[in-house]
Structures are given as structure tokens and as C-alpha cells.
Coordinates of C-alpha atoms in Angstrom, one line a residue:
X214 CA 33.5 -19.8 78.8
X215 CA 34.0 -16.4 80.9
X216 CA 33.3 -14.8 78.2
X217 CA 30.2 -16.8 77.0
X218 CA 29.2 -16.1 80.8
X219 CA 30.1 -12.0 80.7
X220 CA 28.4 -11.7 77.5
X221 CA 24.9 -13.7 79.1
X222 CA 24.8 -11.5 82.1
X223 CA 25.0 -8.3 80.1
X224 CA 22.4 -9.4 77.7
X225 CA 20.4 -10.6 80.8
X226 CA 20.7 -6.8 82.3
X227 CA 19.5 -5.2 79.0
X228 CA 16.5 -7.4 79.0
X229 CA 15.6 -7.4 82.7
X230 CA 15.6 -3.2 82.6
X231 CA 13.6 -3.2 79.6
X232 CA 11.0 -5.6 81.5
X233 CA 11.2 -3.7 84.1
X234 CA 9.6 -0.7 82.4
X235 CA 6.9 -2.9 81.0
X236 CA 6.2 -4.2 84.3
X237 CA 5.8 -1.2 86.3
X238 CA 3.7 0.4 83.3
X239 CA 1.4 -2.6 83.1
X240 CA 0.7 -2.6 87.3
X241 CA 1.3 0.7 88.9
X242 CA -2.7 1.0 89.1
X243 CA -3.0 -2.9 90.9
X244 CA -0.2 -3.1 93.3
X245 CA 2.3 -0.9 95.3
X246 CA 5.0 -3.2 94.6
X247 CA 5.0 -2.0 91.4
X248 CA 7.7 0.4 92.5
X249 CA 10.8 -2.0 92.8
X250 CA 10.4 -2.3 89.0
X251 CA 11.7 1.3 88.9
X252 CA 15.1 0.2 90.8
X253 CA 16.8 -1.1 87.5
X254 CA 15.5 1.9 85.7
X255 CA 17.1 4.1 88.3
X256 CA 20.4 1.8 88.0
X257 CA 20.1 2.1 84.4
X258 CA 19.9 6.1 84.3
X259 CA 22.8 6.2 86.7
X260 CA 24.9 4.2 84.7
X261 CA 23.9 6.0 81.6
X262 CA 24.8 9.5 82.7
X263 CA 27.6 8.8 84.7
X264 CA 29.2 6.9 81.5
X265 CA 28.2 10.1 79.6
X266 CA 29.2 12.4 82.9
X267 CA 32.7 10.9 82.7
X268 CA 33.2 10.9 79.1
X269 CA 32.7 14.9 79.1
X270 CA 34.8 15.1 82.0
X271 CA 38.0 13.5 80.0
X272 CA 37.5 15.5 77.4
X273 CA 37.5 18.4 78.8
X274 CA 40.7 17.7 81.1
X275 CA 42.5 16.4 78.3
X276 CA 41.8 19.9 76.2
X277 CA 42.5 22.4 78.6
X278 CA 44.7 21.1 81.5
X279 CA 48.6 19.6 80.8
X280 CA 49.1 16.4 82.1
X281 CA 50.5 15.7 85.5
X282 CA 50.1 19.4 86.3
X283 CA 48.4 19.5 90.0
X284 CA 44.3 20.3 88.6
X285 CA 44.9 17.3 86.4
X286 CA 45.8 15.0 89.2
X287 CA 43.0 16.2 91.4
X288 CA 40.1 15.3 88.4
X289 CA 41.8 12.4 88.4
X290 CA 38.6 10.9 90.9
X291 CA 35.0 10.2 90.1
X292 CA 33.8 10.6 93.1
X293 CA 31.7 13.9 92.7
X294 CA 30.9 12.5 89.5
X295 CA 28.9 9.3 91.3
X296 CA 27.3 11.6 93.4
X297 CA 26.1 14.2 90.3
X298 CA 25.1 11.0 88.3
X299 CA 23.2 10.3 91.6
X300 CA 20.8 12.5 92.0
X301 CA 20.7 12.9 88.2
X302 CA 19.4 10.0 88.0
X303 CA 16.8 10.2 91.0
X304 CA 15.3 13.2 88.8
X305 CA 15.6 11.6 86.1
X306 CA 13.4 8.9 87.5
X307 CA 11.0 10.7 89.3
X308 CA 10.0 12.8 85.7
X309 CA 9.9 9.2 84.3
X310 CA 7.5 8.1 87.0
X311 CA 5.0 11.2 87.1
X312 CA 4.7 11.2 83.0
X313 CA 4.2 6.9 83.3
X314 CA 1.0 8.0 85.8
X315 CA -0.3 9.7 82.8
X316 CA 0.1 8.2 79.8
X317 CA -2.8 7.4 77.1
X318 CA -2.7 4.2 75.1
X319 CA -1.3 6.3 72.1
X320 CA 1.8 7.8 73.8
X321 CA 3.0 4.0 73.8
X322 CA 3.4 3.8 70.2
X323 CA 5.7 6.4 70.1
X324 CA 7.7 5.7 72.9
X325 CA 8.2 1.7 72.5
X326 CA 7.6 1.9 68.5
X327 CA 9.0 5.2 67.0
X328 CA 11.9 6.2 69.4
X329 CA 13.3 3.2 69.7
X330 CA 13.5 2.9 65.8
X331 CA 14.6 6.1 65.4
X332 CA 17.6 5.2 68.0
X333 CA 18.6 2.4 65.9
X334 CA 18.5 4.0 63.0
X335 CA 20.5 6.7 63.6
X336 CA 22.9 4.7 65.3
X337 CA 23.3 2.5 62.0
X338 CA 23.7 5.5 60.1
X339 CA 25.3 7.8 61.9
X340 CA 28.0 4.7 63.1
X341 CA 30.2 5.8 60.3
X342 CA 30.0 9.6 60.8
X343 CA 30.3 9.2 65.1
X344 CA 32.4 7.3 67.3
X345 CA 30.5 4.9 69.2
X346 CA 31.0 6.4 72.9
X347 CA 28.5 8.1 75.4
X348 CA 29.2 11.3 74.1
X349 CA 28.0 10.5 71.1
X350 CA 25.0 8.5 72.8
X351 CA 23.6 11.6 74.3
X352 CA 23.7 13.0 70.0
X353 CA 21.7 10.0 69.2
X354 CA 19.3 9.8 72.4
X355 CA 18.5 14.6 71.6
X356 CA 18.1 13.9 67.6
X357 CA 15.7 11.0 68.2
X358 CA 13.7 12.4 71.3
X359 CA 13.5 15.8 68.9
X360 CA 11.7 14.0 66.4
X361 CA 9.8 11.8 68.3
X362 CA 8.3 14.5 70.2
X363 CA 7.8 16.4 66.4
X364 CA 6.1 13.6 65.5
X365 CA 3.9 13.5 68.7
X366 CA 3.0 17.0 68.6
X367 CA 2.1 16.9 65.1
X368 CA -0.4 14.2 66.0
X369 CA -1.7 15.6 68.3
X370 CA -2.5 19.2 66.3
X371 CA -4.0 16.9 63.0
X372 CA -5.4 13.5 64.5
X373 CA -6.3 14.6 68.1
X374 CA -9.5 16.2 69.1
X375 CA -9.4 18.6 72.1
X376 CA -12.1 20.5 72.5
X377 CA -12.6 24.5 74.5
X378 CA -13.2 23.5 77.8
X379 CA -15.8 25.7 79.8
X380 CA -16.0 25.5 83.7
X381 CA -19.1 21.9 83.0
X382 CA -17.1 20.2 80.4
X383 CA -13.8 20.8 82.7
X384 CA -15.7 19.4 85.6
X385 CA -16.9 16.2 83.6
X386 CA -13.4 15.4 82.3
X387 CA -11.5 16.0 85.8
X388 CA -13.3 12.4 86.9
X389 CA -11.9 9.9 84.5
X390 CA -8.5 10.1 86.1
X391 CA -6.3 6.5 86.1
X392 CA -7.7 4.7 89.7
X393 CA -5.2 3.0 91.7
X394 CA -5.3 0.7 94.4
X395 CA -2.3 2.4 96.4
X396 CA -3.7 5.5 97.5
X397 CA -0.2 7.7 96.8
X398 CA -0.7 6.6 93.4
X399 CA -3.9 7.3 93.4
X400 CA -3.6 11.1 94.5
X401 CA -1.0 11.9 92.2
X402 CA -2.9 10.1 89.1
X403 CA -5.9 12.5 90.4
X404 CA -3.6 15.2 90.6
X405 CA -1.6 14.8 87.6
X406 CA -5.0 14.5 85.8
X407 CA -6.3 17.7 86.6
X408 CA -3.4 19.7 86.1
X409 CA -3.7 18.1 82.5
X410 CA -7.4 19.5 82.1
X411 CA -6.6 22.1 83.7
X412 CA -4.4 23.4 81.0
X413 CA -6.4 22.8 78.2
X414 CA -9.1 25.1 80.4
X415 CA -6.5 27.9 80.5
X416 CA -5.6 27.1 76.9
X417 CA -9.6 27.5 75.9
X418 CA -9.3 31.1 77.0
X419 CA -7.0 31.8 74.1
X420 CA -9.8 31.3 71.4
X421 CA -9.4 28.2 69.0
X422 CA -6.1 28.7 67.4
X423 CA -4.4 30.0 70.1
X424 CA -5.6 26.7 72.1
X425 CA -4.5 24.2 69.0
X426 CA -1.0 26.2 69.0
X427 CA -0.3 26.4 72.8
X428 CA -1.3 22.9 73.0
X429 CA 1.2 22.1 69.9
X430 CA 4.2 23.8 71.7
X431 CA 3.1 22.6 75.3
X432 CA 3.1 18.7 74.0
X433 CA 6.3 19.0 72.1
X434 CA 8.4 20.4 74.8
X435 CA 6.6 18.1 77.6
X436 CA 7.4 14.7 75.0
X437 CA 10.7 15.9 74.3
X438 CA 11.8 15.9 78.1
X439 CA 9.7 12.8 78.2
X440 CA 11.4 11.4 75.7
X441 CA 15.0 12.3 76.4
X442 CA 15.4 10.8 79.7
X443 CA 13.4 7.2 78.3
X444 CA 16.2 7.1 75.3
X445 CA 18.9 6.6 77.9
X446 CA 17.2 3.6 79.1
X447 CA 16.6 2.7 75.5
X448 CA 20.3 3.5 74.8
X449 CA 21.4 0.8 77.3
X450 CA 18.8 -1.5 76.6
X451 CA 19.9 -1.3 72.8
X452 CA 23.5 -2.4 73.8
X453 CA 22.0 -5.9 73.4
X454 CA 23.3 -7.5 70.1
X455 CA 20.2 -9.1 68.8
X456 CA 17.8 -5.6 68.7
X457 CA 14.9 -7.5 67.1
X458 CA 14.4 -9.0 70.3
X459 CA 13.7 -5.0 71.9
X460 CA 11.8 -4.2 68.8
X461 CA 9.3 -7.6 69.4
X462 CA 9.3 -7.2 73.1
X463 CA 7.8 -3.0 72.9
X464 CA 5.5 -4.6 70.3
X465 CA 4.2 -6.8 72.3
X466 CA 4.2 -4.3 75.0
X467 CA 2.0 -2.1 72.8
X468 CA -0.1 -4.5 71.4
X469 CA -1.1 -5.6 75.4
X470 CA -1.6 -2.4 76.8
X471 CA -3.8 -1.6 74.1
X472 CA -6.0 -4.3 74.8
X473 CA -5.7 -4.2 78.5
X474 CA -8.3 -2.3 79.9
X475 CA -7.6 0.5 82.3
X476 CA -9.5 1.3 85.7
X477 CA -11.0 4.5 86.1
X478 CA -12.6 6.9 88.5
X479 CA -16.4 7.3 87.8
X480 CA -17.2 9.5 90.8
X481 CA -16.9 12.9 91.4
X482 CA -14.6 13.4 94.8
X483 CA -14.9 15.9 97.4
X484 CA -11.4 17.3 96.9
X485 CA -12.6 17.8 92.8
X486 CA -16.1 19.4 93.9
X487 CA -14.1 21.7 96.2
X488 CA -12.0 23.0 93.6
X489 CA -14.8 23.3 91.2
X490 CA -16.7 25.1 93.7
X491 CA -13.7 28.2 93.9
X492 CA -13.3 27.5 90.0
X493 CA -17.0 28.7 90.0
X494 CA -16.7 31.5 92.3
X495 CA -13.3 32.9 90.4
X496 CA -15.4 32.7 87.3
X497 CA -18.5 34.5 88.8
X498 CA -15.7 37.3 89.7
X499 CA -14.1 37.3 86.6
X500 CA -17.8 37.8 84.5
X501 CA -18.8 40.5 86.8
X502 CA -17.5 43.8 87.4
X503 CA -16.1 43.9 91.3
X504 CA -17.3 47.4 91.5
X505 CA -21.1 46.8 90.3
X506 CA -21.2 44.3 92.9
X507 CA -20.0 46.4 95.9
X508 CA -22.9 48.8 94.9
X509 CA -25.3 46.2 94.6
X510 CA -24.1 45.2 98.1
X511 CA -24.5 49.0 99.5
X512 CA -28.0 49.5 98.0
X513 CA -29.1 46.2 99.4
X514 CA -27.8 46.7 103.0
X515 CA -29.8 50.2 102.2
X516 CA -33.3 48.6 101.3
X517 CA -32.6 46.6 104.3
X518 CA -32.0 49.7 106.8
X519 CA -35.2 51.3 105.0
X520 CA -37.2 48.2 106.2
X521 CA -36.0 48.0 109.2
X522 CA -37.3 51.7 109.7
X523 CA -40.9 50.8 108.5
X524 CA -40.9 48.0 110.9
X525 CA -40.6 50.9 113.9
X526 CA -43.5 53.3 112.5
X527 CA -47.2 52.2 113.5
X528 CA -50.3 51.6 111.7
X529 CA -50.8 55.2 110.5
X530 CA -47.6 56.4 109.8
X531 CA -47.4 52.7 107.6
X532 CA -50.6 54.1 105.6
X533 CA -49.1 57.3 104.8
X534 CA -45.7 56.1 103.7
X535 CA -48.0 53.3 101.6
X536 CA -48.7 55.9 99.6
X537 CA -45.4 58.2 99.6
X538 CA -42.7 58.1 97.2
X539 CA -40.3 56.8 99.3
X540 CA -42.1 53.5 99.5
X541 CA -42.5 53.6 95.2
X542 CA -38.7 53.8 95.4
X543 CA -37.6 51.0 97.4
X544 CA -40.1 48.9 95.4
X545 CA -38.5 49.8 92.3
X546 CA -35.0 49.2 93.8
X547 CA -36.1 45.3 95.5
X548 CA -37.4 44.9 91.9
X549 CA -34.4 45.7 90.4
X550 CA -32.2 43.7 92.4
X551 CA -34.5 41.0 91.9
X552 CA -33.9 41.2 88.4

């Protein structure tokens, strides 16, 4: 019976993380409360790299320190282990948390479909080849976030359309960020948002290949970090002993988001038209030689003196410089600068 119990609880943990995730993805942009749905993720990502933490630690005092020798009593604690895993485990969640902000409806097939797939598989066949500790979890949870992201970025260079941004198609794009009703969330969905179109504007001035390669590189480093730290959730989640039930439960996850519709901004905000504004100016710089302008400036604080001077002669002296060539000249040079 303590055993049926044990064996309930456990599978009741690996379920109740794995809804967690669902539930914070499904209302971070309705309700601030959406947050305590990260606390058994954080829990989960503690537990997973301290087990993995502790593992290494073994290993490594069993291969180079003799037993009972005085260093060999002293890593005998776990203490500075906790706190490692600790704060591990808060970065760990906090890059979990920014990339969750900013996810399309396609980046959930590959993280609730493909990885964890991939994570079973390999563990199935690699269950022969590895022992089945943490060690050899964090083997599992690199191969299948490397080809996950491989995958990703791959679809994105063939199936995905991103197009050279100039300074009015960056500006249109910057406002259809992910709304939320907590404003925190809000500002870093903005934020985050930006930043992304942002880089595809940077990326634009690399001409059209060097955009589609940059962007190939950029996604498959960004999904494999991505990727890595959501595999040691999936790694404990997959502990479960029926793992159809996680493969029908992201499913459904998928198949839901995809059909639930998403709020987004549809107004440009000061803050945006602020930064589009310097964007502007930077790019008014950048097409015109600094130089050429600080002439222009000098010859127009020049016409101006020369006016100035006309405006202290009198009626006579004004009709003989009407018809001097100083007064051709300054004509031809408000002309100019007109032009």
C-alpha cells in the first residue's frame, strides 16, 4: 500500500509540473497569477540539476581523491551543491520565462511534439548503450535539444518567410507585440518583441543571404538554449511510467494553443514612436555624409549673416546691391539649398 501511495504521488508530481507549463503558457497574457505556475518548474529544474550536480560531483571524488583521505571527507556535504543547483535553477527559469513571452504558435510543435519524442526515443535506444542516471540524462536532454533546434532552424531557413526590413516595415511590425493584462508582462512582451525585429533590421543590412544565414545560426543557437533547459523539465516529467499520457497531454496542448486566439497590440505607443523617431535620425546620419552637412550648416548661417546685412542698408544702397553680383550669389546659394 506505501508503495501503491509513493508510486501515486510521484506520478502526481510529473503530471502537475507538466500542467504547470501548460498553464502558465495558456494565461500569462490574462492574469498575473499566472506566475505561481512557474514554482514547480523552478522545483523541477532544481531537482533536475542538483541530481545531475551530485552525480558529477561523485564521480569525480571517486576518480581522483582516495577514500577517507581528509578532501574526501570534506565533499562529503551537499550543501554548496543546493545552493549552485539554486541559482541554477533561478536562471534556468528566468530564460524559460523570457523565451515563453515570445513564442509563435509554431515553436509549440517542436517543443511539446518533437523534443519530447526525440527524448524518448533516445532514451529507448540508447537504454542499452547508457546507464540510466543523471549523467547520462543531461546526454539525452544536449543530443535531443541539438536536433530539435536543427530541425527548427531548418524550418525556419526553407518554410519561413522573413522579409528585409527597412526603417516603415520595422516600424509596422514593432506593434503586434503579445498584450498583457499585467503591465510587467506587458513591457517585457513589448520589449522582447522589438529586440526580435530589431534583429532581423540589423540582419537586413547584410543583403539577402547574409540575412537568411545569420538568421539560420541566430535561431539555432537561441532554440538550442531554449531547448536544453525545457528537456530537464521534460526529463523529469518523462520519469512517469505511462509516457503516452505526456505525449496526449502536449498534443492537446498544441492542438489548443493553436486554436486559441492571442491578444495583440494594434496601436503604435509612445515609447515605440520615440525610438522610431532616433531610429530615423541615426538613419538620416548614416545616408548623409557628416561633413556635407556641417558645410551646409556654415553656408546657411552665412546666407543668413548676408541678410541680415541687407536688412541694415537703405532704399538706395538696396537698389544697387539688387543689381550686384553679390546679391546673384546668395540667390543661387538659397536656391541651392533649397534644392
Amino acid at each position: 500500500m506505501k508503495v501503491l501511495l509513493m508510486s501515486l504521488l510521484k506520478n502526481s508530481s510529473y503530471i502537475l509540473t507538466l500542467l504547470s507549463l501548460f498553464g502558465f503558457l495558456l494565461t500569462w497574457q490574462r492574469s498575473a497569477f499566472s506566475l505561481f505556475f512557474l514554482i514547480p518548474i523552478f522545483l523541477t529544474l532544481f531537482w533536475e540539476f542538483f541530481l545531475f550536480l551530485k552525480l558529477r560531483k561523485n564521480i569525480i571524488k571517486e576518480a581522483t581523491l582516495i577514500k577517507g583521505s581528509l578532501f574526501y571527507r570534506i565533499s562529503m556535504g551537499d550543501f554548496y551543491l543546493y545552493i549552485f543547483s539554486f541559482f541554477l535553477a533561478i536562471f534556468g527559469l528566468v530564460s524559460l520565462f523570457l523565451n515563453f513571452l515570445n513564442l509563435e504558435k509554431i515553436d509549440f510543435v517542436f517543443i511539446f511534439i518533437i523534443l519530447p519524442l526525440l527524448m524518448i526515443f533516445l532514451k529507448k535506444e540508447l537504454h542499452l548503450q547508457f546507464i540510466d542516471n543523471a549523467y547520462n540524462d543531461f546526454r539525452i536532454v544536449v543530443i535531443a535539444s541539438f536536433f530539435t533546434a536543427l530541425f527548427y532552424a531548418f524550418y525556419g531557413l526553407f518554410f519561413t518567410y522573413n522579409e528585409l526590413l527597412n526603417l516603415e516595415l520595422f516600424s509596422r511590425k514593432i506593434i503586434a507585440y503579445k498584450s498583457a493584462s499585467f503591465v510587467y508582462f506587458d513591457f517585457l512582451s513589448e520589449f522582447l518583441h522589438f529586440v526580435s525585429n530589431l534583429k532581423f533590421f540589423i540582419f537586413s543590412y547584410f543583403g539577402y543571404l547574409g540575412f537568411r544565414a545569420l538568421n539560420f545560426i541566430f535561431d539555432f543557437f537561441n532554440f538550442f538554449m531554449f531547448c536544453s533547459l525545457l528537456a530537464f523539465v521534460f526529463n523529469f516529467v518523462l520519469k512517469i511510467k505511462i509516457k503516452i499520457i505526456v505525449l496526449f497531454l502536449c498534443f492537446i496542448m498544441v492542438l489548443g494553443n493553436y486554436f486559441l486566439k492571442e491578444q495583440r497590440n494594434n496601436a503604435l505607443k509612445s515609447e515605440q514612436e520615440q525610438i522610431l523617431l532616433w531610429m530615423n535620425n541615426f538613419n538620416f546620419l548614416k545616408d548623409n555624409n557628416l561633413s556635407l552637412i556641417q558645410k551646409e550648416k556654415d553656408l546657411f548661417e552665412k546666407d543668413l549673416k548676408d541678410l541680415r546685412e541687407i536688412f541694415k542698408k537703405n532704399a538706395f544702397e538696396i537698389g544697387i546691391w539688387w543689381f550686384s553680383k553679390e546679391k546673384e550669389d546668395l540667390e543661387k546659394r538659397i536656391n541651392e539649398s533649397l534644392k
